[in-house]
PDB file of N, CA and C in Angstrom:
ATOM      1  N   ARG A  16       8.027  17.890 -15.211  1.00 77.00           N
ATOM      2  CA  ARG A  16       9.336  17.270 -15.287  1.00 77.00           C
ATOM      3  C   ARG A  16      10.430  18.156 -14.704  1.00 77.00           C
ATOM      4  N   GLN A  17      10.169  19.434 -14.676  1.00 85.00           N
ATOM      5  CA  GLN A  17      11.170  20.353 -14.137  1.00 85.00           C
ATOM      6  C   GLN A  17      11.442  20.069 -12.664  1.00 85.00           C
ATOM      7  N   TYR A  18      10.381  19.766 -11.925  1.00 89.00           N
ATOM      8  CA  TYR A  18      10.578  19.461 -10.506  1.00 89.00           C
ATOM      9  C   TYR A  18      11.411  18.197 -10.333  1.00 89.00           C
ATOM     10  N   ALA A  19      11.172  17.221 -11.177  1.00 89.00           N
ATOM     11  CA  ALA A  19      11.934  15.977 -11.083  1.00 89.00           C
ATOM     12  C   ALA A  19      13.409  16.231 -11.382  1.00 89.00           C
ATOM     13  N   LYS A  20      13.672  17.069 -12.367  1.00 87.00           N
ATOM     14  CA  LYS A  20      15.059  17.392 -12.709  1.00 87.00           C
ATOM     15  C   LYS A  20      15.762  18.084 -11.547  1.00 87.00           C
ATOM     16  N   LYS A  21      14.996  18.840 -10.770  1.00 91.00           N
ATOM     17  CA  LYS A  21      15.560  19.540  -9.617  1.00 91.00           C
ATOM     18  C   LYS A  21      15.619  18.649  -8.380  1.00 91.00           C
ATOM     19  N   GLY A  22      15.095  17.437  -8.492  1.00 89.00           N
ATOM     20  CA  GLY A  22      15.125  16.503  -7.372  1.00 89.00           C
ATOM     21  C   GLY A  22      13.923  16.594  -6.449  1.00 89.00           C
ATOM     22  N   ASP A  23      12.938  17.418  -6.811  1.00 92.00           N
ATOM     23  CA  ASP A  23      11.737  17.562  -5.994  1.00 92.00           C
ATOM     24  C   ASP A  23      10.688  16.550  -6.466  1.00 92.00           C
ATOM     25  N   LEU A  24      10.890  15.296  -6.069  1.00 95.00           N
ATOM     26  CA  LEU A  24      10.030  14.213  -6.544  1.00 95.00           C
ATOM     27  C   LEU A  24       8.597  14.343  -6.059  1.00 95.00           C
ATOM     28  N   ASP A  25       8.417  14.817  -4.838  1.00 95.00           N
ATOM     29  CA  ASP A  25       7.057  14.951  -4.314  1.00 95.00           C
ATOM     30  C   ASP A  25       6.245  15.957  -5.130  1.00 95.00           C
ATOM     31  N   ARG A  26       6.856  17.066  -5.452  1.00 96.00           N
ATOM     32  CA  ARG A  26       6.149  18.081  -6.245  1.00 96.00           C
ATOM     33  C   ARG A  26       5.909  17.582  -7.677  1.00 96.00           C
ATOM     34  N   ALA A  27       6.859  16.849  -8.218  1.00 96.00           N
ATOM     35  CA  ALA A  27       6.686  16.268  -9.542  1.00 96.00           C
ATOM     36  C   ALA A  27       5.525  15.277  -9.543  1.00 96.00           C
ATOM     37  N   LEU A  28       5.416  14.484  -8.470  1.00 97.00           N
ATOM     38  CA  LEU A  28       4.301  13.534  -8.367  1.00 97.00           C
ATOM     39  C   LEU A  28       2.957  14.251  -8.329  1.00 97.00           C
ATOM     40  N   VAL A  29       2.884  15.348  -7.599  1.00 96.00           N
ATOM     41  CA  VAL A  29       1.643  16.116  -7.535  1.00 96.00           C
ATOM     42  C   VAL A  29       1.267  16.615  -8.923  1.00 96.00           C
ATOM     43  N   ASP A  30       2.224  17.167  -9.641  1.00 96.00           N
ATOM     44  CA  ASP A  30       1.944  17.711 -10.970  1.00 96.00           C
ATOM     45  C   ASP A  30       1.503  16.641 -11.955  1.00 96.00           C
ATOM     46  N   VAL A  31       2.217  15.532 -12.001  1.00 97.00           N
ATOM     47  CA  VAL A  31       1.865  14.499 -12.968  1.00 97.00           C
ATOM     48  C   VAL A  31       0.535  13.842 -12.596  1.00 97.00           C
ATOM     49  N   THR A  32       0.238  13.742 -11.317  1.00 97.00           N
ATOM     50  CA  THR A  32      -1.050  13.181 -10.898  1.00 97.00           C
ATOM     51  C   THR A  32      -2.197  14.090 -11.342  1.00 97.00           C
ATOM     52  N   LYS A  33      -2.024  15.393 -11.199  1.00 97.00           N
ATOM     53  CA  LYS A  33      -3.041  16.334 -11.685  1.00 97.00           C
ATOM     54  C   LYS A  33      -3.224  16.196 -13.187  1.00 97.00           C
ATOM     55  N   SER A  34      -2.129  16.055 -13.895  1.00 96.00           N
ATOM     56  CA  SER A  34      -2.190  15.884 -15.344  1.00 96.00           C
ATOM     57  C   SER A  34      -2.970  14.624 -15.717  1.00 96.00           C
ATOM     58  N   LEU A  35      -2.701  13.532 -15.001  1.00 97.00           N
ATOM     59  CA  LEU A  35      -3.396  12.275 -15.277  1.00 97.00           C
ATOM     60  C   LEU A  35      -4.883  12.357 -14.962  1.00 97.00           C
ATOM     61  N   GLU A  36      -5.243  13.149 -13.961  1.00 97.00           N
ATOM     62  CA  GLU A  36      -6.664  13.326 -13.638  1.00 97.00           C
ATOM     63  C   GLU A  36      -7.389  14.031 -14.781  1.00 97.00           C
ATOM     64  N   LEU A  37      -6.696  14.935 -15.448  1.00 97.00           N
ATOM     65  CA  LEU A  37      -7.299  15.680 -16.555  1.00 97.00           C
ATOM     66  C   LEU A  37      -7.322  14.874 -17.846  1.00 97.00           C
ATOM     67  N   ALA A  38      -6.244  14.142 -18.097  1.00 96.00           N
ATOM     68  CA  ALA A  38      -6.142  13.396 -19.352  1.00 96.00           C
ATOM     69  C   ALA A  38      -5.201  12.206 -19.179  1.00 96.00           C
ATOM     70  N   PRO A  39      -5.746  11.017 -18.937  1.00 95.00           N
ATOM     71  CA  PRO A  39      -4.902   9.836 -18.792  1.00 95.00           C
ATOM     72  C   PRO A  39      -4.047   9.625 -20.047  1.00 95.00           C
ATOM     73  N   ASP A  40      -2.770   9.358 -19.824  1.00 93.00           N
ATOM     74  CA  ASP A  40      -1.818   9.245 -20.923  1.00 93.00           C
ATOM     75  C   ASP A  40      -0.736   8.242 -20.536  1.00 93.00           C
ATOM     76  N   SER A  41      -0.372   7.360 -21.446  1.00 93.00           N
ATOM     77  CA  SER A  41       0.598   6.318 -21.110  1.00 93.00           C
ATOM     78  C   SER A  41       1.970   6.890 -20.746  1.00 93.00           C
ATOM     79  N   VAL A  42       2.388   7.945 -21.420  1.00 93.00           N
ATOM     80  CA  VAL A  42       3.695   8.539 -21.125  1.00 93.00           C
ATOM     81  C   VAL A  42       3.700   9.139 -19.719  1.00 93.00           C
ATOM     82  N   ALA A  43       2.613   9.781 -19.340  1.00 95.00           N
ATOM     83  CA  ALA A  43       2.521  10.361 -17.995  1.00 95.00           C
ATOM     84  C   ALA A  43       2.507   9.264 -16.935  1.00 95.00           C
ATOM     85  N   TYR A  44       1.810   8.165 -17.218  1.00 95.00           N
ATOM     86  CA  TYR A  44       1.823   7.039 -16.268  1.00 95.00           C
ATOM     87  C   TYR A  44       3.235   6.474 -16.118  1.00 95.00           C
ATOM     88  N   GLU A  45       3.967   6.372 -17.228  1.00 93.00           N
ATOM     89  CA  GLU A  45       5.341   5.876 -17.155  1.00 93.00           C
ATOM     90  C   GLU A  45       6.223   6.826 -16.344  1.00 93.00           C
ATOM     91  N   PHE A  46       6.051   8.110 -16.575  1.00 95.00           N
ATOM     92  CA  PHE A  46       6.844   9.096 -15.847  1.00 95.00           C
ATOM     93  C   PHE A  46       6.565   9.003 -14.352  1.00 95.00           C
ATOM     94  N   ARG A  47       5.267   8.907 -14.001  1.00 97.00           N
ATOM     95  CA  ARG A  47       4.928   8.799 -12.588  1.00 97.00           C
ATOM     96  C   ARG A  47       5.454   7.488 -12.003  1.00 97.00           C
ATOM     97  N   ALA A  48       5.409   6.424 -12.781  1.00 96.00           N
ATOM     98  CA  ALA A  48       5.956   5.145 -12.321  1.00 96.00           C
ATOM     99  C   ALA A  48       7.446   5.270 -12.022  1.00 96.00           C
ATOM    100  N   GLU A  49       8.155   5.968 -12.881  1.00 94.00           N
ATOM    101  CA  GLU A  49       9.585   6.171 -12.652  1.00 94.00           C
ATOM    102  C   GLU A  49       9.826   6.997 -11.388  1.00 94.00           C
ATOM    103  N   LEU A  50       8.970   7.986 -11.148  1.00 97.00           N
ATOM    104  CA  LEU A  50       9.092   8.766  -9.916  1.00 97.00           C
ATOM    105  C   LEU A  50       8.852   7.880  -8.693  1.00 97.00           C
ATOM    106  N   TYR A  51       7.826   7.045  -8.770  1.00 97.00           N
ATOM    107  CA  TYR A  51       7.554   6.125  -7.665  1.00 97.00           C
ATOM    108  C   TYR A  51       8.733   5.174  -7.436  1.00 97.00           C
ATOM    109  N   GLU A  52       9.341   4.708  -8.524  1.00 95.00           N
ATOM    110  CA  GLU A  52      10.511   3.838  -8.380  1.00 95.00           C
ATOM    111  C   GLU A  52      11.628   4.554  -7.623  1.00 95.00           C
ATOM    112  N   LYS A  53      11.874   5.793  -7.983  1.00 95.00           N
ATOM    113  CA  LYS A  53      12.924   6.569  -7.318  1.00 95.00           C
ATOM    114  C   LYS A  53      12.639   6.757  -5.833  1.00 95.00           C
ATOM    115  N   LYS A  54      11.349   6.759  -5.475  1.00 96.00           N
ATOM    116  CA  LYS A  54      10.957   6.916  -4.078  1.00 96.00           C
ATOM    117  C   LYS A  54      10.806   5.543  -3.395  1.00 96.00           C
ATOM    118  N   ASP A  55      11.159   4.480  -4.112  1.00 97.00           N
ATOM    119  CA  ASP A  55      11.078   3.111  -3.608  1.00 97.00           C
ATOM    120  C   ASP A  55       9.644   2.705  -3.256  1.00 97.00           C
ATOM    121  N   GLN A  56       8.705   3.217  -4.026  1.00 97.00           N
ATOM    122  CA  GLN A  56       7.291   2.856  -3.881  1.00 97.00           C
ATOM    123  C   GLN A  56       6.934   1.947  -5.058  1.00 97.00           C
ATOM    124  N   LEU A  57       7.413   0.712  -4.970  1.00 96.00           N
ATOM    125  CA  LEU A  57       7.361  -0.188  -6.111  1.00 96.00           C
ATOM    126  C   LEU A  57       5.958  -0.647  -6.477  1.00 96.00           C
ATOM    127  N   GLU A  58       5.096  -0.832  -5.503  1.00 97.00           N
ATOM    128  CA  GLU A  58       3.725  -1.241  -5.831  1.00 97.00           C
ATOM    129  C   GLU A  58       3.031  -0.171  -6.663  1.00 97.00           C
ATOM    130  N   ALA A  59       3.197   1.078  -6.274  1.00 97.00           N
ATOM    131  CA  ALA A  59       2.600   2.182  -7.028  1.00 97.00           C
ATOM    132  C   ALA A  59       3.232   2.271  -8.414  1.00 97.00           C
ATOM    133  N   ALA A  60       4.536   2.041  -8.497  1.00 95.00           N
ATOM    134  CA  ALA A  60       5.219   2.077  -9.790  1.00 95.00           C
ATOM    135  C   ALA A  60       4.672   1.003 -10.724  1.00 95.00           C
ATOM    136  N   PHE A  61       4.546  -0.222 -10.222  1.00 93.00           N
ATOM    137  CA  PHE A  61       4.018  -1.297 -11.062  1.00 93.00           C
ATOM    138  C   PHE A  61       2.580  -1.022 -11.477  1.00 93.00           C
ATOM    139  N   ALA A  62       1.789  -0.446 -10.596  1.00 95.00           N
ATOM    140  CA  ALA A  62       0.405  -0.111 -10.942  1.00 95.00           C
ATOM    141  C   ALA A  62       0.366   0.899 -12.085  1.00 95.00           C
ATOM    142  N   ASP A  63       1.267   1.884 -12.042  1.00 95.00           N
ATOM    143  CA  ASP A  63       1.297   2.873 -13.115  1.00 95.00           C
ATOM    144  C   ASP A  63       1.842   2.293 -14.416  1.00 95.00           C
ATOM    145  N   PHE A  64       2.844   1.427 -14.329  1.00 90.00           N
ATOM    146  CA  PHE A  64       3.312   0.769 -15.552  1.00 90.00           C
ATOM    147  C   PHE A  64       2.196  -0.087 -16.144  1.00 90.00           C
ATOM    148  N   ASP A  65       1.408  -0.729 -15.289  1.00 90.00           N
ATOM    149  CA  ASP A  65       0.275  -1.525 -15.758  1.00 90.00           C
ATOM    150  C   ASP A  65      -0.765  -0.630 -16.434  1.00 90.00           C
ATOM    151  N   ALA A  66      -1.045   0.530 -15.838  1.00 93.00           N
ATOM    152  CA  ALA A  66      -1.992   1.473 -16.436  1.00 93.00           C
ATOM    153  C   ALA A  66      -1.472   1.963 -17.787  1.00 93.00           C
ATOM    154  N   ALA A  67      -0.171   2.229 -17.868  1.00 91.00           N
ATOM    155  CA  ALA A  67       0.425   2.660 -19.133  1.00 91.00           C
ATOM    156  C   ALA A  67       0.278   1.575 -20.192  1.00 91.00           C
ATOM    157  N   ALA A  68       0.478   0.324 -19.776  1.00 88.00           N
ATOM    158  CA  ALA A  68       0.353  -0.791 -20.717  1.00 88.00           C
ATOM    159  C   ALA A  68      -1.073  -0.917 -21.231  1.00 88.00           C
ATOM    160  N   GLY A  69      -2.045  -0.600 -20.389  1.00 88.00           N
ATOM    161  CA  GLY A  69      -3.437  -0.642 -20.818  1.00 88.00           C
ATOM    162  C   GLY A  69      -3.744   0.404 -21.876  1.00 88.00           C
ATOM    163  N   LEU A  70      -3.052   1.527 -21.799  1.00 90.00           N
ATOM    164  CA  LEU A  70      -3.270   2.608 -22.769  1.00 90.00           C
ATOM    165  C   LEU A  70      -2.407   2.462 -24.018  1.00 90.00           C
ATOM    166  N   ALA A  71      -1.243   1.868 -23.872  1.00 86.00           N
ATOM    167  CA  ALA A  71      -0.313   1.701 -24.996  1.00 86.00           C
ATOM    168  C   ALA A  71       0.412   0.367 -24.857  1.00 86.00           C
ATOM    169  N   PRO A  72      -0.276  -0.726 -25.178  1.00 77.00           N
ATOM    170  CA  PRO A  72       0.278  -2.055 -24.918  1.00 77.00           C
ATOM    171  C   PRO A  72       1.566  -2.373 -25.675  1.00 77.00           C
ATOM    172  N   LYS A  73       1.877  -1.669 -26.735  1.00 78.00           N
ATOM    173  CA  LYS A  73       3.084  -1.975 -27.511  1.00 78.00           C
ATOM    174  C   LYS A  73       4.277  -1.125 -27.103  1.00 78.00           C
ATOM    175  N   ASN A  74       4.125  -0.339 -26.066  1.00 73.00           N
ATOM    176  CA  ASN A  74       5.213   0.508 -25.604  1.00 73.00           C
ATOM    177  C   ASN A  74       6.330  -0.363 -25.045  1.00 73.00           C
ATOM    178  N   SER A  75       7.533  -0.159 -25.537  1.00 63.00           N
ATOM    179  CA  SER A  75       8.642  -1.040 -25.176  1.00 63.00           C
ATOM    180  C   SER A  75       9.078  -0.901 -23.720  1.00 63.00           C
ATOM    181  N   LEU A  76       9.120   0.315 -23.166  1.00 70.00           N
ATOM    182  CA  LEU A  76       9.544   0.502 -21.778  1.00 70.00           C
ATOM    183  C   LEU A  76       8.579  -0.198 -20.831  1.00 70.00           C
ATOM    184  N   THR A  77       7.308   0.017 -21.024  1.00 69.00           N
ATOM    185  CA  THR A  77       6.306  -0.602 -20.166  1.00 69.00           C
ATOM    186  C   THR A  77       6.371  -2.113 -20.274  1.00 69.00           C
ATOM    187  N   ALA A  78       6.487  -2.622 -21.464  1.00 70.00           N
ATOM    188  CA  ALA A  78       6.555  -4.075 -21.660  1.00 70.00           C
ATOM    189  C   ALA A  78       7.781  -4.658 -20.971  1.00 70.00           C
ATOM    190  N   GLU A  79       8.903  -3.992 -21.086  1.00 74.00           N
ATOM    191  CA  GLU A  79      10.136  -4.473 -20.434  1.00 74.00           C
ATOM    192  C   GLU A  79       9.977  -4.541 -18.925  1.00 74.00           C
ATOM    193  N   VAL A  80       9.408  -3.499 -18.359  1.00 73.00           N
ATOM    194  CA  VAL A  80       9.247  -3.448 -16.896  1.00 73.00           C
ATOM    195  C   VAL A  80       8.299  -4.535 -16.435  1.00 73.00           C
ATOM    196  N   LEU A  81       7.182  -4.684 -17.119  1.00 72.00           N
ATOM    197  CA  LEU A  81       6.186  -5.656 -16.676  1.00 72.00           C
ATOM    198  C   LEU A  81       6.670  -7.093 -16.901  1.00 72.00           C
ATOM    199  N   GLN A  82       7.454  -7.329 -17.921  1.00 74.00           N
ATOM    200  CA  GLN A  82       7.985  -8.673 -18.136  1.00 74.00           C
ATOM    201  C   GLN A  82       9.013  -9.045 -17.081  1.00 74.00           C
ATOM    202  N   GLY A  83       9.721  -8.059 -16.567  1.00 71.00           N
ATOM    203  CA  GLY A  83      10.729  -8.312 -15.538  1.00 71.00           C
ATOM    204  C   GLY A  83      10.147  -8.433 -14.164  1.00 71.00           C
ATOM    205  N   ALA A  84       8.866  -8.143 -14.009  1.00 62.00           N
ATOM    206  CA  ALA A  84       8.232  -8.161 -12.684  1.00 62.00           C
ATOM    207  C   ALA A  84       7.988  -9.565 -12.189  1.00 62.00           C
TER     208      ALA A  84
END
């Protein structure tokens, strides 16, 4: 998250992707989805929100995003 705070979205994406490879987690998928949104990569963002919903279907952020899609 530090890279994202500094505006280095590409490096943040690399880090969160490595994290997801080690341990899939709904919060990490949401974070990566938000990074993809900031980079205007909406298909990838929706895919990650969908993955997050599969891991935590009652999560309010994921549900809001997917309902608005």
